[in-house]
Amino acid sequence: EAGVAQSPRYKIIEKRQSVAFWCNPISGHATLYWYQQILGQGPKLLIQFQNNGVVDDSQLPKDRFSAERLKGVDSTLKIQPAKLEDSAVYLCASSRVMSYNEQFFGPGTRLTVL
Amino acid sequence: QQQVKQSPQSLIVQKGGISIINCAYENTAFDYFPWYQQFPGKGPALLIAIRPDVSEKKEGRFTISFNKSAKQFSLHIMDSQPGDSATYFCAAIGNSGNTPLVFGKGTRLSVIA
């Protein structure tokens, strides 16, 4: 079973630029999550999708962050404009359903904002 | 607000020794407590998990001890090996899984020969 795929793996941008991350979850997984992991901290949930609908985006900074999962499979996370404090690893995870099902994480995209 | 407090921040253990990582929580709605292992450049991977209706769960060299009254739980790694060197995160989820998974800040474990 292929794991969660993410791209790019690394991205360096200047502040105020925009950036997009892509995630392809494990086949058949209905629930998709985006997390932000700042250096030295645990992952923090940004947004959760169930199929193509948003379940929880309470911690997503909506003035600059957006995410979509149009066909209920792949997802993109965008930051526009980026700030220095957005430097982090952005992790995508997926699970078969919500609830206690194990979340499988991708390798993440390391973003550096200069 | 940090909902799950994890300690220590870093840990160095001799090969063959026991590694112990502790976590505490406040939210009584949490009812599922997983531990994740993360290697550099990789995403976290589920290691072992426990529900509060049991006080201990063991899988191989990994054991979770759970104290519901104290709202504390810990991970014990027996016979620690250099390959166990990684960052470990405790986490919690509640309300039948309908609240977000909340992570501790992590413990960087180094097992030295």
PDB file of C-alpha atoms in Angstrom:
ATOM      1  CA  GLU A   1       0.000   0.000   0.000  1.00  0.00           C
ATOM      2  CA  ALA A   2       1.525   3.294  -1.093  1.00  0.00           C
ATOM      3  CA  GLY A   3       1.849   5.905   1.614  1.00  0.00           C
ATOM      4  CA  VAL A   4       0.774   9.530   1.706  1.00  0.00           C
ATOM      5  CA  ALA A   5       2.631  11.488  -0.967  1.00  0.00           C
ATOM      6  CA  GLN A   6       3.552  15.150  -0.617  1.00  0.00           C
ATOM      7  CA  SER A   7       5.339  17.617  -2.844  1.00  0.00           C
ATOM      8  CA  PRO A   8       7.503  19.516  -2.927  1.00  0.00           C
ATOM      9  CA  ARG A   9       9.676  18.204  -0.109  1.00  0.00           C
ATOM     10  CA  TYR A  10      11.408  21.537   0.402  1.00  0.00           C
ATOM     11  CA  LYS A  11      10.518  25.101  -0.474  1.00  0.00           C
ATOM     12  CA  ILE A  12      12.301  28.385   0.194  1.00  0.00           C
ATOM     13  CA  ILE A  13      10.472  31.640  -0.497  1.00  0.00           C
ATOM     14  CA  GLU A  14      10.679  35.302   0.401  1.00  0.00           C
ATOM     15  CA  LYS A  15       8.134  36.772   2.778  1.00  0.00           C
ATOM     16  CA  ARG A  16       4.991  38.072   1.092  1.00  0.00           C
ATOM     17  CA  GLN A  17       5.349  35.492  -1.694  1.00  0.00           C
ATOM     18  CA  SER A  18       2.805  32.739  -2.191  1.00  0.00           C
ATOM     19  CA  VAL A  19       3.362  28.990  -2.009  1.00  0.00           C
ATOM     20  CA  ALA A  20       1.311  25.841  -2.545  1.00  0.00           C
ATOM     21  CA  PHE A  21       1.712  22.328  -1.245  1.00  0.00           C
ATOM     22  CA  TRP A  22       0.202  19.175  -2.697  1.00  0.00           C
ATOM     23  CA  CYS A  23      -0.926  15.994  -0.983  1.00  0.00           C
ATOM     24  CA  ASN A  24      -2.103  12.656  -2.347  1.00  0.00           C
ATOM     25  CA  PRO A  25      -3.576  10.517   0.435  1.00  0.00           C
ATOM     26  CA  ILE A  26      -3.609   6.747   0.681  1.00  0.00           C
ATOM     27  CA  SER A  27      -6.101   5.270  -1.764  1.00  0.00           C
ATOM     28  CA  GLY A  28      -9.524   4.875  -0.207  1.00  0.00           C
ATOM     29  CA  HIS A  29      -8.891   7.189   2.711  1.00  0.00           C
ATOM     30  CA  ALA A  30     -11.844   9.516   3.089  1.00  0.00           C
ATOM     31  CA  THR A  31     -10.354  11.800   5.726  1.00  0.00           C
ATOM     32  CA  LEU A  32      -7.438  14.107   5.008  1.00  0.00           C
ATOM     33  CA  TYR A  33      -5.616  16.372   7.434  1.00  0.00           C
ATOM     34  CA  TRP A  34      -3.098  19.195   7.088  1.00  0.00           C
ATOM     35  CA  TYR A  35      -0.826  19.867  10.049  1.00  0.00           C
ATOM     36  CA  GLN A  36       1.762  22.538  10.723  1.00  0.00           C
ATOM     37  CA  GLN A  37       4.839  21.402  12.668  1.00  0.00           C
ATOM     38  CA  ILE A  38       7.050  24.232  13.867  1.00  0.00           C
ATOM     39  CA  LEU A  39      10.585  23.238  14.818  1.00  0.00           C
ATOM     40  CA  GLY A  40      10.674  21.747  18.310  1.00  0.00           C
ATOM     41  CA  GLN A  41       6.919  21.323  18.577  1.00  0.00           C
ATOM     42  CA  GLY A  42       4.311  18.711  17.865  1.00  0.00           C
ATOM     43  CA  PRO A  43       2.096  18.898  14.810  1.00  0.00           C
ATOM     44  CA  LYS A  44      -0.863  21.253  15.021  1.00  0.00           C
ATOM     45  CA  LEU A  45      -3.990  20.571  12.982  1.00  0.00           C
ATOM     46  CA  LEU A  46      -4.758  23.253  10.413  1.00  0.00           C
ATOM     47  CA  ILE A  47      -7.671  21.713   8.549  1.00  0.00           C
ATOM     48  CA  GLN A  48      -9.515  18.408   8.260  1.00  0.00           C
ATOM     49  CA  PHE A  49     -11.497  17.195   5.254  1.00  0.00           C
ATOM     50  CA  GLN A  50     -14.030  14.391   5.100  1.00  0.00           C
ATOM     51  CA  ASN A  51     -14.168  13.524   1.395  1.00  0.00           C
ATOM     52  CA  ASN A  52     -14.331  16.989  -0.199  1.00  0.00           C
ATOM     53  CA  GLY A  53     -16.016  18.754   2.709  1.00  0.00           C
ATOM     54  CA  VAL A  54     -14.305  20.706   5.488  1.00  0.00           C
ATOM     55  CA  VAL A  55     -14.865  19.205   8.944  1.00  0.00           C
ATOM     56  CA  ASP A  56     -12.627  21.477  11.031  1.00  0.00           C
ATOM     57  CA  ASP A  57     -10.684  24.557   9.978  1.00  0.00           C
ATOM     58  CA  SER A  58     -10.828  26.385  13.292  1.00  0.00           C
ATOM     59  CA  GLN A  59      -7.035  26.698  13.523  1.00  0.00           C
ATOM     60  CA  LEU A  60      -6.431  27.693   9.918  1.00  0.00           C
ATOM     61  CA  PRO A  61      -5.331  31.357   9.569  1.00  0.00           C
ATOM     62  CA  LYS A  62      -7.916  32.056   6.925  1.00  0.00           C
ATOM     63  CA  ASP A  63      -6.581  35.502   6.077  1.00  0.00           C
ATOM     64  CA  ARG A  64      -3.563  33.886   4.422  1.00  0.00           C
ATOM     65  CA  PHE A  65      -4.065  30.120   4.330  1.00  0.00           C
ATOM     66  CA  SER A  66      -6.477  28.229   2.101  1.00  0.00           C
ATOM     67  CA  ALA A  67      -6.968  24.570   1.320  1.00  0.00           C
ATOM     68  CA  GLU A  68      -9.114  22.545  -1.004  1.00  0.00           C
ATOM     69  CA  ARG A  69      -9.891  18.949  -1.813  1.00  0.00           C
ATOM     70  CA  LEU A  70     -12.097  19.352  -4.836  1.00  0.00           C
ATOM     71  CA  LYS A  71     -12.609  15.731  -5.899  1.00  0.00           C
ATOM     72  CA  GLY A  72     -12.263  14.185  -2.472  1.00  0.00           C
ATOM     73  CA  VAL A  73      -8.811  12.784  -3.223  1.00  0.00           C
ATOM     74  CA  ASP A  74      -5.823  15.113  -3.691  1.00  0.00           C
ATOM     75  CA  SER A  75      -5.541  18.284  -1.683  1.00  0.00           C
ATOM     76  CA  THR A  76      -3.631  21.539  -1.915  1.00  0.00           C
ATOM     77  CA  LEU A  77      -2.692  23.933   0.852  1.00  0.00           C
ATOM     78  CA  LYS A  78      -1.817  27.498  -0.105  1.00  0.00           C
ATOM     79  CA  ILE A  79      -0.245  30.359   1.791  1.00  0.00           C
ATOM     80  CA  GLN A  80      -0.591  33.865   0.401  1.00  0.00           C
ATOM     81  CA  PRO A  81       1.186  36.005   1.445  1.00  0.00           C
ATOM     82  CA  ALA A  82       3.726  34.094   3.518  1.00  0.00           C
ATOM     83  CA  LYS A  83       5.154  35.447   6.755  1.00  0.00           C
ATOM     84  CA  LEU A  84       8.402  34.564   8.508  1.00  0.00           C
ATOM     85  CA  GLU A  85       6.476  32.693  11.203  1.00  0.00           C
ATOM     86  CA  ASP A  86       5.056  30.326   8.568  1.00  0.00           C
ATOM     87  CA  SER A  87       8.421  28.583   8.392  1.00  0.00           C
ATOM     88  CA  ALA A  88       7.590  25.027   9.402  1.00  0.00           C
ATOM     89  CA  VAL A  89       7.040  21.517   8.112  1.00  0.00           C
ATOM     90  CA  TYR A  90       3.595  21.037   6.627  1.00  0.00           C
ATOM     91  CA  LEU A  91       2.378  17.502   7.112  1.00  0.00           C
ATOM     92  CA  CYS A  92      -0.467  15.827   5.324  1.00  0.00           C
ATOM     93  CA  ALA A  93      -2.153  12.804   6.871  1.00  0.00           C
ATOM     94  CA  SER A  94      -5.038  10.571   5.906  1.00  0.00           C
ATOM     95  CA  SER A  95      -7.255   7.978   7.539  1.00  0.00           C
ATOM     96  CA  ARG A  96     -10.026   5.680   6.338  1.00  0.00           C
ATOM     97  CA  VAL A  97     -12.668   7.512   8.296  1.00  0.00           C
ATOM     98  CA  MET A  98     -12.800   9.999  11.130  1.00  0.00           C
ATOM     99  CA  SER A  99     -12.826   8.850  14.720  1.00  0.00           C
ATOM    100  CA  TYR A 100      -9.954   6.823  16.117  1.00  0.00           C
ATOM    101  CA  ASN A 101      -8.720   5.392  12.871  1.00  0.00           C
ATOM    102  CA  GLU A 102      -4.964   5.571  12.576  1.00  0.00           C
ATOM    103  CA  GLN A 103      -3.745   8.638  10.760  1.00  0.00           C
ATOM    104  CA  PHE A 104      -0.949   7.939   8.296  1.00  0.00           C
ATOM    105  CA  PHE A 105       1.398  10.860   7.788  1.00  0.00           C
ATOM    106  CA  GLY A 106       3.294  11.884   4.700  1.00  0.00           C
ATOM    107  CA  PRO A 107       6.956  12.988   4.833  1.00  0.00           C
ATOM    108  CA  GLY A 108       6.012  16.656   4.931  1.00  0.00           C
ATOM    109  CA  THR A 109       7.077  19.782   3.079  1.00  0.00           C
ATOM    110  CA  ARG A 110       9.696  21.887   4.816  1.00  0.00           C
ATOM    111  CA  LEU A 111       8.967  25.576   4.172  1.00  0.00           C
ATOM    112  CA  THR A 112      11.505  28.268   4.862  1.00  0.00           C
ATOM    113  CA  VAL A 113      10.354  31.876   4.600  1.00  0.00           C
ATOM    114  CA  LEU A 114      13.180  34.424   4.331  1.00  0.00           C
TER     115      LEU A 114
ATOM    116  CA  GLN B   1      -3.020  26.560  25.368  1.00  0.00           C
ATOM    117  CA  GLN B   2      -1.008  23.378  25.573  1.00  0.00           C
ATOM    118  CA  GLN B   3      -3.457  20.569  26.198  1.00  0.00           C
ATOM    119  CA  VAL B   4      -0.894  17.772  26.495  1.00  0.00           C
ATOM    120  CA  LYS B   5       2.314  18.435  28.436  1.00  0.00           C
ATOM    121  CA  GLN B   6       5.259  16.185  27.622  1.00  0.00           C
ATOM    122  CA  SER B   7       8.577  15.723  29.376  1.00  0.00           C
ATOM    123  CA  PRO B   8      11.491  15.550  29.148  1.00  0.00           C
ATOM    124  CA  GLN B   9      12.297  17.604  26.080  1.00  0.00           C
ATOM    125  CA  SER B  10      15.335  15.433  25.376  1.00  0.00           C
ATOM    126  CA  LEU B  11      16.638  12.166  26.722  1.00  0.00           C
ATOM    127  CA  ILE B  12      19.908  10.282  26.409  1.00  0.00           C
ATOM    128  CA  VAL B  13      19.890   6.590  27.298  1.00  0.00           C
ATOM    129  CA  GLN B  14      22.534   3.919  27.158  1.00  0.00           C
ATOM    130  CA  LYS B  15      21.937   0.993  24.848  1.00  0.00           C
ATOM    131  CA  GLY B  16      20.001  -1.666  26.728  1.00  0.00           C
ATOM    132  CA  GLY B  17      18.563   0.831  29.188  1.00  0.00           C
ATOM    133  CA  ILE B  18      14.970   1.913  29.779  1.00  0.00           C
ATOM    134  CA  SER B  19      13.675   5.114  28.198  1.00  0.00           C
ATOM    135  CA  ILE B  20      10.764   6.789  29.962  1.00  0.00           C
ATOM    136  CA  ILE B  21       8.727   9.674  28.559  1.00  0.00           C
ATOM    137  CA  ASN B  22       5.887  11.254  30.500  1.00  0.00           C
ATOM    138  CA  CYS B  23       2.756  13.113  29.482  1.00  0.00           C
ATOM    139  CA  ALA B  24      -0.050  14.826  31.357  1.00  0.00           C
ATOM    140  CA  TYR B  25      -3.396  16.166  30.232  1.00  0.00           C
ATOM    141  CA  GLU B  26      -6.233  18.236  31.650  1.00  0.00           C
ATOM    142  CA  ASN B  27      -9.129  17.679  29.290  1.00  0.00           C
ATOM    143  CA  THR B  28     -11.241  14.815  30.666  1.00  0.00           C
ATOM    144  CA  ALA B  29     -12.922  14.484  27.274  1.00  0.00           C
ATOM    145  CA  PHE B  30      -9.751  12.842  25.941  1.00  0.00           C
ATOM    146  CA  ASP B  31     -10.354   9.124  25.635  1.00  0.00           C
ATOM    147  CA  TYR B  32      -7.676   7.792  23.322  1.00  0.00           C
ATOM    148  CA  PHE B  33      -3.949   8.289  23.781  1.00  0.00           C
ATOM    149  CA  PRO B  34      -1.543   7.378  20.951  1.00  0.00           C
ATOM    150  CA  TRP B  35       2.210   7.699  20.856  1.00  0.00           C
ATOM    151  CA  TYR B  36       3.957   8.627  17.634  1.00  0.00           C
ATOM    152  CA  GLN B  37       7.581   8.089  16.586  1.00  0.00           C
ATOM    153  CA  GLN B  38       9.190  10.479  14.138  1.00  0.00           C
ATOM    154  CA  PHE B  39      12.545  10.065  12.404  1.00  0.00           C
ATOM    155  CA  PRO B  40      14.288  13.054  10.765  1.00  0.00           C
ATOM    156  CA  GLY B  41      12.759  13.893   7.419  1.00  0.00           C
ATOM    157  CA  LYS B  42       9.773  11.606   7.977  1.00  0.00           C
ATOM    158  CA  GLY B  43       6.244  12.112   9.167  1.00  0.00           C
ATOM    159  CA  PRO B  44       5.129  10.790  12.562  1.00  0.00           C
ATOM    160  CA  ALA B  45       4.168   7.107  12.659  1.00  0.00           C
ATOM    161  CA  LEU B  46       1.845   5.497  15.182  1.00  0.00           C
ATOM    162  CA  LEU B  47       3.798   3.428  17.684  1.00  0.00           C
ATOM    163  CA  ILE B  48       1.281   2.304  20.294  1.00  0.00           C
ATOM    164  CA  ALA B  49      -1.987   3.606  21.738  1.00  0.00           C
ATOM    165  CA  ILE B  50      -4.149   3.118  24.817  1.00  0.00           C
ATOM    166  CA  ARG B  51      -7.676   3.810  25.999  1.00  0.00           C
ATOM    167  CA  PRO B  52      -8.245   4.921  29.608  1.00  0.00           C
ATOM    168  CA  ASP B  53     -10.142   1.776  30.563  1.00  0.00           C
ATOM    169  CA  VAL B  54      -6.825  -0.082  30.916  1.00  0.00           C
ATOM    170  CA  SER B  55      -3.811   0.851  33.012  1.00  0.00           C
ATOM    171  CA  GLU B  56      -1.137  -0.671  30.818  1.00  0.00           C
ATOM    172  CA  LYS B  57      -0.574  -1.815  27.259  1.00  0.00           C
ATOM    173  CA  LYS B  58       2.502  -3.594  26.012  1.00  0.00           C
ATOM    174  CA  GLU B  59       3.678  -4.206  22.472  1.00  0.00           C
ATOM    175  CA  GLY B  60       7.113  -5.744  22.214  1.00  0.00           C
ATOM    176  CA  ARG B  61       9.621  -3.467  23.923  1.00  0.00           C
ATOM    177  CA  PHE B  62       7.121  -0.586  24.151  1.00  0.00           C
ATOM    178  CA  THR B  63       4.734  -0.155  27.089  1.00  0.00           C
ATOM    179  CA  ILE B  64       2.215   2.568  27.880  1.00  0.00           C
ATOM    180  CA  SER B  65       1.313   3.086  31.525  1.00  0.00           C
ATOM    181  CA  PHE B  66      -1.883   5.042  32.149  1.00  0.00           C
ATOM    182  CA  ASN B  67      -3.036   6.694  35.386  1.00  0.00           C
ATOM    183  CA  LYS B  68      -6.554   7.984  34.835  1.00  0.00           C
ATOM    184  CA  SER B  69      -6.957   9.606  38.252  1.00  0.00           C
ATOM    185  CA  ALA B  70      -3.721  11.565  37.847  1.00  0.00           C
ATOM    186  CA  LYS B  71      -4.423  12.251  34.154  1.00  0.00           C
ATOM    187  CA  GLN B  72      -0.957  11.063  33.274  1.00  0.00           C
ATOM    188  CA  PHE B  73       0.462   8.498  30.905  1.00  0.00           C
ATOM    189  CA  SER B  74       3.945   7.406  30.009  1.00  0.00           C
ATOM    190  CA  LEU B  75       5.881   5.480  27.388  1.00  0.00           C
ATOM    191  CA  HIS B  76       8.510   2.985  28.470  1.00  0.00           C
ATOM    192  CA  ILE B  77      11.001   1.619  25.954  1.00  0.00           C
ATOM    193  CA  MET B  78      12.716  -1.444  27.328  1.00  0.00           C
ATOM    194  CA  ASP B  79      16.147  -2.571  26.120  1.00  0.00           C
ATOM    195  CA  SER B  80      16.564   0.695  24.206  1.00  0.00           C
ATOM    196  CA  GLN B  81      18.486   0.391  20.933  1.00  0.00           C
ATOM    197  CA  PRO B  82      20.299   2.972  18.780  1.00  0.00           C
ATOM    198  CA  GLY B  83      17.587   2.443  16.164  1.00  0.00           C
ATOM    199  CA  ASP B  84      15.061   3.812  18.673  1.00  0.00           C
ATOM    200  CA  SER B  85      16.743   7.219  18.443  1.00  0.00           C
ATOM    201  CA  ALA B  86      13.950   9.486  17.231  1.00  0.00           C
ATOM    202  CA  THR B  87      11.486  12.086  18.446  1.00  0.00           C
ATOM    203  CA  TYR B  88       8.503  10.715  20.328  1.00  0.00           C
ATOM    204  CA  PHE B  89       5.177  12.518  20.625  1.00  0.00           C
ATOM    205  CA  CYS B  90       2.349  11.714  22.959  1.00  0.00           C
ATOM    206  CA  ALA B  91      -1.074  12.714  21.738  1.00  0.00           C
ATOM    207  CA  ALA B  92      -4.689  12.687  22.770  1.00  0.00           C
ATOM    208  CA  ILE B  93      -8.052  12.663  21.071  1.00  0.00           C
ATOM    209  CA  GLY B  94     -11.517  12.725  22.539  1.00  0.00           C
ATOM    210  CA  ASN B  95     -15.271  12.725  22.103  1.00  0.00           C
ATOM    211  CA  SER B  96     -15.239   9.430  20.230  1.00  0.00           C
ATOM    212  CA  GLY B  97     -12.600  10.729  17.871  1.00  0.00           C
ATOM    213  CA  ASN B  98     -14.551  13.766  16.805  1.00  0.00           C
ATOM    214  CA  THR B  99     -12.133  16.270  18.258  1.00  0.00           C
ATOM    215  CA  PRO B 100      -8.735  16.958  16.714  1.00  0.00           C
ATOM    216  CA  LEU B 101      -5.671  14.934  17.622  1.00  0.00           C
ATOM    217  CA  VAL B 102      -3.606  17.062  20.025  1.00  0.00           C
ATOM    218  CA  PHE B 103       0.130  16.469  20.277  1.00  0.00           C
ATOM    219  CA  GLY B 104       2.678  17.097  23.007  1.00  0.00           C
ATOM    220  CA  LYS B 105       5.828  19.022  22.139  1.00  0.00           C
ATOM    221  CA  GLY B 106       7.911  15.913  21.676  1.00  0.00           C
ATOM    222  CA  THR B 107      10.903  14.210  23.274  1.00  0.00           C
ATOM    223  CA  ARG B 108      14.110  13.736  21.353  1.00  0.00           C
ATOM    224  CA  LEU B 109      15.554  10.371  22.370  1.00  0.00           C
ATOM    225  CA  SER B 110      19.172   9.465  21.722  1.00  0.00           C
ATOM    226  CA  VAL B 111      20.283   5.928  22.499  1.00  0.00           C
ATOM    227  CA  ILE B 112      24.035   5.680  22.701  1.00  0.00           C
ATOM    228  CA  ALA B 113      26.116   2.529  22.501  1.00  0.00           C
TER     229      ALA B 113
END
